[in-house]
XYZ file of C-alpha atoms in Angstrom:
170
model
C 0.000 0.000 0.000
C 1.245 3.478 -0.807
C 0.184 6.996 0.050
C 0.792 10.460 -1.353
C 1.560 12.979 1.378
C 2.193 16.712 1.392
C 4.837 18.361 3.525
C 6.981 21.444 3.058
C 4.984 22.491 -0.012
C 5.923 19.287 -1.871
C 4.205 15.962 -2.474
C 5.815 12.558 -1.883
C 4.700 9.033 -2.812
C 5.645 6.793 0.142
C 5.409 3.142 1.184
C 6.371 1.284 4.354
C 10.138 1.275 4.813
C 10.874 4.174 2.407
C 13.332 6.893 3.365
C 12.529 10.371 2.055
C 14.295 13.735 2.307
C 11.784 16.429 3.234
C 12.150 20.115 4.011
C 13.671 20.644 7.465
C 11.366 19.659 10.341
C 11.780 20.717 13.966
C 12.378 17.180 15.214
C 15.435 15.388 16.566
C 16.849 12.103 15.280
C 14.861 9.129 16.578
C 11.662 11.070 17.225
C 8.331 10.149 15.634
C 6.711 12.299 12.943
C 3.079 12.138 11.809
C 2.035 13.424 8.378
C -1.702 14.169 8.419
C -1.949 15.788 4.973
C -2.594 12.582 3.004
C -3.771 13.311 -0.550
C -4.320 9.702 -1.681
C -3.860 6.198 -0.295
C -4.445 2.668 -1.512
C -3.226 0.015 -3.912
C -4.281 -0.607 -7.518
C -8.052 -0.253 -8.060
C -8.624 0.170 -4.305
C -7.298 3.761 -4.095
C -8.926 6.599 -2.147
C -8.399 10.207 -3.217
C -9.087 13.142 -0.897
C -10.627 16.545 -1.626
C -7.998 17.875 -0.901
C -7.011 15.571 2.003
C -8.257 12.219 3.302
C -9.836 12.597 6.746
C -8.602 10.303 9.518
C -5.659 8.831 7.595
C -2.101 9.538 8.700
C 1.381 8.419 7.731
C 3.808 7.787 10.574
C 7.573 8.070 10.287
C 10.742 8.297 12.310
C 13.429 10.959 11.864
C 16.717 9.329 10.840
C 18.846 12.471 10.554
C 18.847 16.169 9.787
C 21.467 17.800 7.634
C 22.277 19.980 4.673
C 22.142 18.967 1.023
C 24.811 19.403 -1.633
C 26.070 22.903 -2.296
C 24.408 24.779 -5.144
C 26.411 27.609 -6.726
C 24.544 30.690 -7.978
C 26.736 32.733 -10.347
C 25.409 35.935 -11.891
C 27.281 38.085 -14.349
C 26.731 40.668 -17.020
C 28.949 40.476 -20.073
C 31.281 43.418 -20.721
C 30.107 45.227 -17.550
C 32.580 43.785 -14.996
C 29.694 42.470 -12.856
C 30.128 39.084 -11.218
C 28.366 37.735 -8.144
C 28.973 34.244 -6.733
C 26.788 32.820 -4.000
C 26.446 29.311 -2.558
C 23.546 27.602 -0.783
C 23.036 24.304 1.059
C 19.377 23.453 1.587
C 18.610 21.938 5.024
C 16.679 18.661 5.020
C 15.312 15.989 7.337
C 15.623 12.305 6.395
C 12.481 10.429 7.476
C 11.898 6.661 7.408
C 8.238 5.726 6.873
C 7.003 3.277 9.524
C 3.226 3.083 8.908
C 1.115 4.097 5.905
C -2.580 4.693 6.620
C -2.484 2.506 9.715
C -0.526 -0.424 8.195
C 2.716 -0.916 10.088
C 5.892 -2.012 8.306
C 6.804 -5.674 8.647
C 9.797 -6.271 10.938
C 13.047 -6.903 9.073
C 14.523 -10.408 9.311
C 18.157 -10.444 10.400
C 18.652 -14.230 10.550
C 19.998 -14.728 6.977
C 22.634 -12.021 7.492
C 23.783 -13.655 10.745
C 24.137 -17.066 9.051
C 26.003 -15.613 6.069
C 28.606 -13.790 8.195
C 30.388 -16.892 9.664
C 30.668 -18.468 6.200
C 32.326 -15.313 4.855
C 34.703 -15.206 7.832
C 35.694 -18.827 7.315
C 36.349 -18.156 3.633
C 38.466 -15.111 4.546
C 40.551 -17.211 6.968
C 41.304 -19.779 4.268
C 42.452 -17.047 1.887
C 44.786 -15.591 4.535
C 46.383 -19.011 5.199
C 46.950 -19.688 1.482
C 48.583 -16.290 0.919
C 52.408 -16.275 1.135
C 53.756 -14.552 4.219
C 55.824 -12.093 2.162
C 52.676 -10.750 0.433
C 50.642 -10.225 3.614
C 50.005 -6.800 5.065
C 51.379 -5.993 8.503
C 47.916 -6.310 10.098
C 47.456 -9.725 8.447
C 50.863 -10.842 9.718
C 49.971 -9.837 13.279
C 46.662 -11.708 13.008
C 48.431 -14.772 11.551
C 50.939 -14.765 14.409
C 48.171 -14.520 17.031
C 46.290 -17.456 15.462
C 49.410 -19.633 15.448
C 50.480 -18.633 18.968
C 53.634 -16.793 17.909
C 54.684 -13.913 20.175
C 55.601 -10.752 18.247
C 56.000 -7.074 18.960
C 53.151 -5.189 17.273
C 55.410 -2.130 16.925
C 58.033 -4.092 14.965
C 58.484 -3.571 11.245
C 56.937 -5.884 8.687
C 60.351 -7.439 7.858
C 61.057 -8.191 11.541
C 57.631 -9.806 11.969
C 58.229 -12.009 8.899
C 61.612 -13.139 10.312
C 60.014 -14.060 13.665
C 57.233 -16.035 11.953
C 59.712 -17.916 9.702
C 61.908 -18.709 12.699
C 58.908 -20.078 14.606
C 57.877 -22.331 11.681
């Protein structure tokens, strides 16, 4: 289900889970925001359109951050008149994540697949580190390799010294 809302003199088409940049709102990060100017809401043939707004329908969101947009340069000049004026502007905005559209709350995100995928990637990364020749490893990789194999080294030592210690231990 989607809705068309109005805020800051602009209209936005939103769905659950969307993140939109709107004109700056007086709200801190993490606070809830309610948009009550809903112009239309629905899905497919089951859409309701307001005149101008739908009564009783709201869109709820949460402020993610507030900031300033990219810099826009305004450069004015008049040819042959030695008139040049350069001005910059960064428009303030508020990033809002939509949590509920017309009363329908967003489904909770599943984090289980990401948790299962992480150990597999770590195991694959370990195998790559072991197959890599010691001379081609970075200093951080050498320190990690030494810790895994129980070799005592000085972390402040140079890369060449660490390689010598590891070769001597093997």
